[in-house]
CSV table of C-alpha atoms and ligand atoms in Angstrom, one decimal:
chain,number,residue,atom,x,y,z
A,1,MET,CA,-17.1,76.6,31.3
A,2,ASP,CA,-15.9,77.3,27.8
A,3,GLY,CA,-12.6,75.7,28.7
A,4,ILE,CA,-14.5,72.5,29.7
A,5,THR,CA,-16.5,72.4,26.4
A,6,GLY,CA,-13.2,72.9,24.6
A,7,LEU,CA,-11.7,70.0,26.5
A,8,ARG,CA,-14.7,67.7,25.8
A,9,ASP,CA,-14.5,68.4,22.1
A,10,LYS,CA,-10.7,67.9,22.0
A,11,TYR,CA,-10.7,64.6,23.8
A,12,LEU,CA,-13.9,63.2,22.2
A,13,THR,CA,-12.3,63.9,18.8
A,14,ALA,CA,-9.0,62.3,19.9
A,15,ILE,CA,-10.9,59.2,21.2
A,16,ALA,CA,-12.8,58.9,18.0
A,17,ALA,CA,-9.6,59.2,15.9
A,18,ALA,CA,-7.5,56.7,18.0
A,19,GLU,CA,-6.6,53.8,15.7
A,20,GLY,CA,-5.4,51.3,18.2
A,21,GLU,CA,-5.3,50.4,21.9
A,22,THR,CA,-2.0,52.2,22.5
A,23,ALA,CA,-3.2,55.4,20.9
A,24,LEU,CA,-6.4,55.3,22.9
A,25,GLU,CA,-4.4,54.7,26.1
A,26,GLU,CA,-2.3,57.8,25.3
A,27,VAL,CA,-5.5,59.9,25.0
A,28,ARG,CA,-6.7,58.5,28.3
A,29,LEU,CA,-3.5,59.4,30.1
A,30,ALA,CA,-3.5,62.9,28.6
A,31,ALA,CA,-7.0,63.6,29.9
A,32,LEU,CA,-7.6,61.4,32.9
A,33,GLY,CA,-4.1,60.2,33.9
A,34,LYS,CA,-2.5,61.4,37.1
A,35,LYS,CA,-0.8,64.3,35.2
A,36,GLY,CA,-3.7,64.6,32.7
A,37,GLU,CA,-5.4,67.8,31.8
A,38,VAL,CA,-8.8,66.9,33.3
A,39,SER,CA,-7.2,65.6,36.5
A,40,GLY,CA,-5.3,68.8,36.8
A,41,LEU,CA,-8.5,70.8,36.7
A,42,MET,CA,-10.1,68.5,39.3
A,43,ARG,CA,-7.2,69.3,41.6
A,44,SER,CA,-7.6,73.0,41.0
A,45,LEU,CA,-11.2,72.9,42.4
A,46,GLY,CA,-9.6,73.1,45.9
A,47,GLY,CA,-8.3,76.6,45.1
A,48,MET,CA,-11.6,77.9,43.9
A,49,THR,CA,-14.2,79.9,45.8
A,50,ALA,CA,-17.3,78.0,47.0
A,51,GLU,CA,-19.3,79.6,44.3
A,52,GLU,CA,-17.0,78.8,41.5
A,53,ARG,CA,-16.8,75.3,42.7
A,54,GLN,CA,-20.5,74.8,42.6
A,55,THR,CA,-20.6,75.2,38.8
A,56,ALA,CA,-17.1,73.9,37.9
A,57,GLY,CA,-17.4,70.7,40.1
A,58,PRO,CA,-20.4,69.1,38.5
A,59,ALA,CA,-19.2,70.2,35.1
A,60,LEU,CA,-15.8,68.6,35.5
A,61,ASN,CA,-17.4,65.4,36.9
A,62,LEU,CA,-19.7,65.2,33.9
A,63,LEU,CA,-16.7,65.7,31.6
A,64,LYS,CA,-14.8,62.9,33.4
A,65,ASP,CA,-17.8,60.6,33.1
A,66,ASP,CA,-18.4,61.4,29.4
A,67,LEU,CA,-14.7,60.8,28.6
A,68,THR,CA,-14.6,57.5,30.5
A,69,GLU,CA,-17.7,56.3,28.7
A,70,ALA,CA,-16.3,57.3,25.3
A,71,LEU,CA,-13.1,55.6,26.1
A,72,GLY,CA,-15.0,52.3,27.0
A,73,ALA,CA,-17.0,52.5,23.8
A,74,ALA,CA,-13.9,53.1,21.7
A,75,ARG,CA,-12.1,50.2,23.3
A,76,ALA,CA,-15.0,47.9,22.5
A,77,ARG,CA,-15.1,49.2,18.9
A,78,LEU,CA,-11.3,48.6,18.5
A,79,ALA,CA,-11.7,45.0,19.9
A,80,ASP,CA,-14.5,44.3,17.5
A,81,ALA,CA,-12.5,45.6,14.6
A,82,ALA,CA,-9.5,43.5,15.6
A,83,LEU,CA,-11.6,40.4,15.8
A,84,ASP,CA,-13.1,41.1,12.4
A,85,ALA,CA,-9.7,41.5,10.9
A,86,ARG,CA,-8.5,38.1,12.5
A,87,LEU,CA,-11.6,36.3,11.3
A,88,ALA,CA,-11.0,37.7,7.8
A,89,THR,CA,-7.5,36.2,7.6
A,90,GLU,CA,-7.8,33.1,9.7
A,91,TRP,CA,-11.0,31.5,8.4
A,92,ARG,CA,-11.0,27.8,7.7
A,93,ASP,CA,-12.9,26.1,4.8
A,94,VAL,CA,-14.6,23.3,6.7
A,95,THR,CA,-15.9,21.9,3.5
A,96,LEU,CA,-12.4,20.9,2.3
A,97,ALA,CA,-11.6,17.2,2.2
A,98,GLY,CA,-9.6,16.0,5.2
A,99,ARG,CA,-6.0,14.8,5.0
A,100,PRO,CA,-6.0,11.0,4.9
A,101,ALA,CA,-4.5,9.5,8.0
A,102,ALA,CA,-2.1,6.7,7.0
A,103,GLN,CA,-3.5,3.5,8.4
A,104,GLY,CA,-1.7,0.2,7.9
A,105,THR,CA,0.3,-0.9,4.9
A,106,VAL,CA,-0.1,-3.2,1.9
A,107,HIS,CA,1.7,-6.5,2.6
A,108,PRO,CA,4.6,-7.3,0.2
A,109,VAL,CA,2.8,-10.5,-0.8
A,110,SER,CA,-0.3,-8.5,-1.8
A,111,GLN,CA,1.8,-5.9,-3.5
A,112,VAL,CA,3.8,-8.5,-5.5
A,113,THR,CA,0.7,-10.4,-6.4
A,114,GLU,CA,-0.8,-7.3,-7.8
A,115,GLU,CA,2.4,-6.6,-9.8
A,116,ILE,CA,2.4,-10.1,-11.2
A,117,VAL,CA,-1.3,-10.0,-12.1
A,118,ALA,CA,-0.8,-6.6,-13.8
A,119,ILE,CA,2.1,-7.8,-15.9
A,120,PHE,CA,0.4,-11.0,-17.0
A,121,ALA,CA,-2.8,-9.2,-17.7
A,122,ASP,CA,-0.9,-7.0,-20.1
A,123,LEU,CA,0.3,-10.3,-21.8
A,124,GLY,CA,-3.3,-11.5,-22.2
A,125,PHE,CA,-3.6,-13.7,-19.1
A,126,SER,CA,-6.7,-13.6,-16.9
A,127,VAL,CA,-6.8,-14.8,-13.2
A,128,ALA,CA,-8.2,-18.2,-12.3
A,129,GLU,CA,-8.9,-19.5,-8.8
A,130,GLY,CA,-9.3,-22.8,-7.0
A,131,PRO,CA,-9.9,-24.1,-3.5
A,132,GLN,CA,-7.2,-24.3,-0.9
A,133,VAL,CA,-8.6,-27.6,0.5
A,134,GLU,CA,-8.2,-29.8,-2.6
A,135,SER,CA,-9.0,-33.3,-3.5
A,136,ASP,CA,-6.3,-35.9,-3.9
A,137,TRP,CA,-7.4,-36.1,-7.6
A,138,TYR,CA,-6.8,-32.4,-8.5
A,139,ASN,CA,-3.7,-31.9,-6.4
A,140,PHE,CA,-2.0,-35.1,-7.6
A,141,ASP,CA,-3.6,-37.7,-9.9
A,142,ALA,CA,-4.9,-35.3,-12.6
A,143,LEU,CA,-1.4,-33.8,-12.7
A,144,ASN,CA,0.1,-37.2,-13.5
A,145,ILE,CA,1.2,-37.9,-9.9
A,146,PRO,CA,-0.3,-41.3,-9.1
A,147,PRO,CA,-0.5,-42.6,-5.5
A,148,GLU,CA,2.8,-44.4,-5.5
A,149,HIS,CA,4.7,-41.6,-7.2
A,150,PRO,CA,7.8,-40.3,-5.3
A,151,ALA,CA,6.7,-36.7,-5.9
A,152,ARG,CA,4.0,-37.2,-3.3
A,153,GLN,CA,6.6,-37.7,-0.7
A,154,ASP,CA,8.5,-34.5,-1.8
A,155,HIS,CA,5.5,-32.3,-1.1
A,156,ASP,CA,5.3,-32.8,2.7
A,157,THR,CA,1.6,-32.8,2.4
A,158,PHE,CA,-1.0,-31.8,5.0
A,159,TYR,CA,-3.8,-34.3,4.9
A,160,MET,CA,-7.4,-33.5,6.1
A,161,ALA,CA,-9.0,-36.1,8.4
A,162,ARG,CA,-11.7,-38.4,7.0
A,163,ALA,CA,-14.6,-39.8,9.2
A,164,GLY,CA,-13.7,-43.2,10.7
A,165,GLY,CA,-14.6,-45.9,8.3
A,166,ASP,CA,-14.4,-43.6,5.2
A,167,ASN,CA,-11.7,-45.1,3.1
A,168,ARG,CA,-11.6,-42.6,0.3
A,169,PRO,CA,-8.3,-40.8,0.0
A,170,PRO,CA,-8.2,-37.8,2.3
A,171,HIS,CA,-8.4,-34.2,0.9
A,172,VAL,CA,-5.2,-32.2,1.2
A,173,LEU,CA,-4.2,-28.6,1.7
A,174,ARG,CA,-3.1,-28.0,-1.8
A,175,THR,CA,0.7,-28.3,-2.0
A,176,HIS,CA,0.9,-26.2,-5.2
A,177,THR,CA,-1.3,-24.0,-7.4
A,178,SER,CA,-1.0,-26.6,-10.3
A,179,PRO,CA,-4.4,-28.1,-9.6
A,180,VAL,CA,-6.0,-24.8,-10.7
A,181,GLN,CA,-4.7,-25.7,-14.2
A,182,ILE,CA,-7.0,-28.7,-14.2
A,183,ARG,CA,-10.0,-26.7,-12.9
A,184,ALA,CA,-9.5,-23.9,-15.3
A,185,MET,CA,-9.3,-26.2,-18.3
A,186,GLU,CA,-12.4,-28.1,-17.1
A,187,SER,CA,-14.4,-25.0,-16.9
A,188,GLN,CA,-13.0,-22.9,-19.8
A,189,GLY,CA,-11.6,-25.5,-22.2
A,190,ALA,CA,-9.0,-24.6,-24.8
A,191,PRO,CA,-7.6,-22.2,-25.9
A,192,ILE,CA,-6.9,-20.8,-22.5
A,193,ARG,CA,-4.4,-18.3,-21.0
A,194,VAL,CA,-4.6,-17.9,-17.2
A,195,ILE,CA,-2.5,-17.3,-14.1
A,196,ALA,CA,-3.5,-18.6,-10.7
A,197,PRO,CA,-2.0,-16.8,-7.7
A,198,GLY,CA,-2.8,-18.2,-4.2
A,199,ARG,CA,-1.9,-19.9,-1.0
A,200,VAL,CA,-0.3,-23.3,-0.8
A,201,TYR,CA,0.7,-25.5,2.1
A,202,ARG,CA,3.6,-27.8,3.0
A,203,ALA,CA,4.9,-29.1,6.3
A,204,ASP,CA,8.2,-27.2,6.3
A,205,TYR,CA,9.7,-24.5,8.4
A,206,ASP,CA,13.1,-22.7,8.2
A,207,GLN,CA,14.5,-19.3,6.9
A,208,THR,CA,13.2,-19.8,3.4
A,209,HIS,CA,10.2,-22.1,4.1
A,210,THR,CA,6.9,-21.6,5.9
A,211,PRO,CA,4.0,-24.1,6.2
A,212,MET,CA,1.8,-21.7,4.2
A,213,PHE,CA,3.3,-19.7,1.3
A,214,HIS,CA,2.2,-18.4,-2.1
A,215,GLN,CA,2.6,-19.5,-5.6
A,216,VAL,CA,1.4,-18.3,-9.0
A,217,GLU,CA,0.7,-20.8,-11.7
A,218,GLY,CA,0.6,-20.0,-15.4
A,219,LEU,CA,-1.1,-21.9,-18.2
A,220,CYS,CA,-1.2,-21.2,-21.9
A,221,ILE,CA,-2.9,-23.7,-24.2
A,222,ASP,CA,-3.6,-23.2,-27.9
A,223,ARG,CA,-3.0,-25.0,-31.2
A,224,ASP,CA,0.6,-24.1,-31.8
A,225,VAL,CA,2.0,-22.8,-28.5
A,226,SER,CA,5.6,-23.9,-28.1
A,227,MET,CA,8.6,-23.8,-25.7
A,228,ALA,CA,9.7,-20.7,-27.6
A,229,ASN,CA,6.5,-18.8,-26.4
A,230,LEU,CA,7.2,-20.0,-22.9
A,231,LYS,CA,10.7,-18.5,-23.0
A,232,TRP,CA,9.5,-15.2,-24.4
A,233,VAL,CA,6.7,-14.8,-21.9
A,234,LEU,CA,8.9,-15.6,-18.9
A,235,GLU,CA,11.6,-13.2,-20.2
A,236,GLU,CA,9.1,-10.4,-20.7
A,237,PHE,CA,7.7,-11.1,-17.2
A,238,CYS,CA,11.1,-11.0,-15.5
A,239,ARG,CA,12.1,-7.9,-17.3
A,240,ALA,CA,8.9,-6.1,-16.2
A,241,PHE,CA,8.9,-7.5,-12.7
A,242,PHE,CA,12.5,-6.9,-11.8
A,243,GLU,CA,12.5,-3.6,-13.7
A,244,VAL,CA,15.8,-4.7,-15.4
A,245,ASP,CA,16.1,-4.5,-19.2
A,246,GLY,CA,19.0,-7.0,-19.6
A,247,VAL,CA,17.5,-9.9,-17.6
A,248,GLU,CA,19.1,-13.2,-18.6
A,249,LEU,CA,17.3,-16.5,-18.0
A,250,LYS,CA,18.8,-20.0,-18.2
A,251,PHE,CA,16.5,-22.8,-19.0
A,252,ARG,CA,17.8,-25.9,-17.3
A,253,ALA,CA,16.4,-29.4,-18.2
A,254,SER,CA,14.5,-30.8,-15.2
A,255,HIS,CA,11.6,-33.1,-14.4
A,256,PHE,CA,8.0,-32.6,-13.3
A,257,PRO,CA,5.3,-35.3,-13.7
A,258,PHE,CA,2.9,-32.7,-15.3
A,259,THR,CA,5.2,-31.4,-18.0
A,260,GLU,CA,7.3,-32.9,-20.8
A,261,PRO,CA,9.8,-31.6,-21.5
A,262,SER,CA,10.4,-29.7,-18.3
A,263,ALA,CA,12.7,-26.9,-17.4
A,264,GLU,CA,13.7,-25.0,-14.3
A,265,VAL,CA,14.5,-21.4,-14.9
A,266,ASP,CA,17.4,-19.6,-13.3
A,267,ILE,CA,18.0,-15.8,-13.5
A,268,ARG,CA,21.4,-14.2,-13.7
A,269,CYS,CA,22.4,-12.3,-10.6
A,270,SER,CA,25.2,-11.0,-8.5
A,271,TRP,CA,25.7,-11.2,-4.8
A,272,ALA,CA,28.6,-8.6,-4.8
A,273,GLY,CA,28.9,-7.0,-1.3
A,274,GLY,CA,26.2,-9.2,0.0
A,275,GLN,CA,23.6,-7.4,-2.0
A,276,LEU,CA,21.6,-9.1,-4.7
A,277,ARG,CA,21.5,-7.6,-8.1
A,278,ILE,CA,19.3,-9.1,-10.8
A,279,GLY,CA,20.6,-9.1,-14.4
A,280,GLU,CA,24.3,-8.8,-13.7
A,281,GLY,CA,27.2,-10.9,-12.2
A,282,ASP,CA,28.0,-14.6,-12.5
A,283,ASP,CA,25.5,-16.3,-10.2
A,284,TRP,CA,22.3,-18.0,-11.1
A,285,LEU,CA,19.2,-18.1,-8.9
A,286,GLU,CA,16.4,-20.6,-9.5
A,287,ILE,CA,13.1,-18.8,-9.7
A,288,LEU,CA,10.5,-21.2,-11.3
A,289,GLY,CA,9.5,-24.5,-12.7
A,290,SER,CA,8.0,-24.9,-16.2
A,291,GLY,CA,7.5,-27.0,-19.2
A,292,MET,CA,5.1,-28.2,-21.9
A,293,VAL,CA,1.9,-29.5,-20.4
A,294,HIS,CA,1.9,-33.3,-20.4
A,295,PRO,CA,-0.7,-34.9,-22.7
A,296,LYS,CA,-2.0,-37.0,-19.8
A,297,VAL,CA,-2.7,-33.7,-17.9
A,298,LEU,CA,-4.6,-32.2,-20.8
A,299,ARG,CA,-6.6,-35.4,-21.1
A,300,ALA,CA,-7.4,-35.5,-17.4
A,301,ALA,CA,-8.8,-32.0,-17.8
A,302,GLY,CA,-10.9,-32.9,-20.8
A,303,VAL,CA,-8.7,-31.2,-23.4
A,304,ASP,CA,-7.7,-33.2,-26.5
A,305,PRO,CA,-3.9,-33.4,-26.7
A,306,ASP,CA,-4.0,-34.2,-30.4
A,307,GLU,CA,-5.5,-30.8,-31.0
A,308,TRP,CA,-4.1,-28.6,-28.2
A,309,GLN,CA,-0.8,-28.1,-26.6
A,310,GLY,CA,0.9,-25.4,-24.5
A,311,PHE,CA,3.1,-24.5,-21.6
A,312,ALA,CA,2.7,-24.1,-17.8
A,313,PHE,CA,4.9,-22.7,-15.1
A,314,GLY,CA,4.8,-22.2,-11.3
A,315,MET,CA,6.8,-19.8,-9.1
A,316,GLY,CA,6.9,-18.7,-5.5
A,317,ILE,CA,5.4,-15.3,-4.9
A,318,ASP,CA,7.0,-14.8,-1.5
A,319,ARG,CA,10.4,-15.7,-3.0
A,320,LEU,CA,9.9,-13.2,-5.8
A,321,ALA,CA,9.0,-10.6,-3.1
A,322,MET,CA,12.1,-11.5,-1.1
A,323,LEU,CA,14.3,-11.1,-4.2
A,324,LYS,CA,12.8,-7.9,-5.5
A,325,TYR,CA,12.6,-6.0,-2.2
A,326,GLY,CA,15.6,-7.6,-0.4
A,327,ILE,CA,13.7,-9.2,2.4
A,328,PRO,CA,15.9,-11.8,4.0
A,329,ASP,CA,13.7,-14.1,6.1
A,330,LEU,CA,10.5,-15.6,4.8
A,331,ARG,CA,9.1,-16.5,8.3
A,332,ALA,CA,8.8,-12.7,9.1
A,333,PHE,CA,6.3,-12.4,6.3
A,334,PHE,CA,3.7,-14.1,8.5
A,335,ASP,CA,4.6,-12.9,12.0
A,336,SER,CA,2.4,-9.9,11.8
A,337,ASP,CA,5.1,-7.8,13.5
A,338,LEU,CA,3.9,-4.2,13.1
A,339,ARG,CA,7.5,-2.9,12.8
A,340,TRP,CA,8.2,-5.3,10.0
A,341,LEU,CA,4.9,-4.4,8.3
A,342,ARG,CA,5.6,-0.7,8.5
A,343,HIS,CA,9.1,-1.2,7.2
A,344,TYR,CA,8.4,-3.5,4.3
A,345,GLY,CA,4.7,-2.6,3.6
A,346,PHE,CA,3.6,-0.4,0.8
A,347,ALA,CA,1.3,2.6,0.9
A,348,ALA,CA,-2.2,2.0,-0.4
A,349,LEU,CA,-1.6,4.3,-3.3
A,350,ASP,CA,1.7,2.6,-4.5
A,351,VAL,CA,0.1,1.3,-7.6
A,352,PRO,CA,2.2,-1.3,-9.3
A,353,THR,CA,3.9,0.2,-12.4
A,354,LEU,CA,4.0,-1.6,-15.7
A,355,GLN,CA,7.7,-1.1,-16.6
A,356,ALA,CA,8.3,0.2,-20.1
A,357,GLY,CA,10.3,-3.0,-20.6
A,358,ILE,CA,7.4,-4.9,-22.1
A,359,SER,CA,7.7,-4.9,-25.9
A,360,ARG,CA,5.5,-6.3,-28.5
B,401,LIG,N1,4.0,-27.2,-9.1
B,401,LIG,C1,5.4,-27.1,-9.0
B,401,LIG,C2,5.9,-26.9,-7.6
B,401,LIG,O1,5.1,-26.7,-6.8
B,401,LIG,C3,5.9,-25.9,-9.8
B,401,LIG,C4,5.6,-26.1,-11.3
B,401,LIG,C5,6.6,-26.6,-12.1
B,401,LIG,C6,4.5,-25.7,-11.9
B,401,LIG,C7,6.4,-26.8,-13.4
B,401,LIG,C8,4.2,-25.8,-13.2
B,401,LIG,C9,5.2,-26.4,-14.0
B,401,LIG,O2,3.1,-25.5,-13.8
B,401,LIG,O3,5.0,-26.6,-15.3
B,401,LIG,O4,7.0,-26.9,-7.3
């Protein structure tokens, strides 16, 4: 009997001290396994007298039950401790902000428009807007393009339909952003410094022309604004936009009905190895039209040309995007092909940078 009490103490202590599943299993085998100490005693019951067996049998059974129960409790305790330890290291802070899932991209036209607006805003220009369905007056006449003027033919204009019997000239889808010059001067007067980015339309379709495209107009009117200011502003713009310090522009005499004198502006570039580089090489690429606003245009917009003068310019936004980001085909801009959009699109957080190039 004393032996049995000794065994109970020994194994209950061992069970309590076991620090892991393996240690516990070793204790179980030592006591209750086939070759275990308690099992050995159970086997020895057969060699005892009936009397001895009567006391030893129940005592051994009780010992076996007690140890089994203690082992179960210990196993549960170890499992709880293991779970607590895992929970302590693997917890998640469910209040943390989620990771943003990238969805869609910013279209190159939107990106470039924002870049242009940012650069001109830094030069003191604000943004003006006008309608895309424009009257014949704003799109042509007010810009010194009378009905019989050949420039009307050049524009491949889309005309809106008039009701039968209505003989007024039809509205048009604006062929350029220049009419916004007139609207801005009408509503703000002079002095004025605005740019007007937006959609324009012409019936034309090939690798570099689409029926809808984007232009940005610039207008700066004050008492003593000259061609020199125009040159400086455009050079500053190109330096910042193309992120090239040594941009070189060539002002080539040209003709537009709404400016006098007029100049088309070419930028120095190289096509070495089939790759376009702005600011180096011996090629010239036309990027915009410009000039001193014609007195007739000022008058049409209610601004006195004897008191005010200034410059205007217009350039293609899509073309600028193609040049800056090396996108070869304009038509793909408007195909909504997801592969193209993912390739050429910008991440929402790609904020346009203002290049250090702007100097005052
Ligand atoms: N409106 C012209 C076009 O669509 C571009 C242009 C040329 C705009 C000269 C101007 C300018 O403001 O002064 O081709």
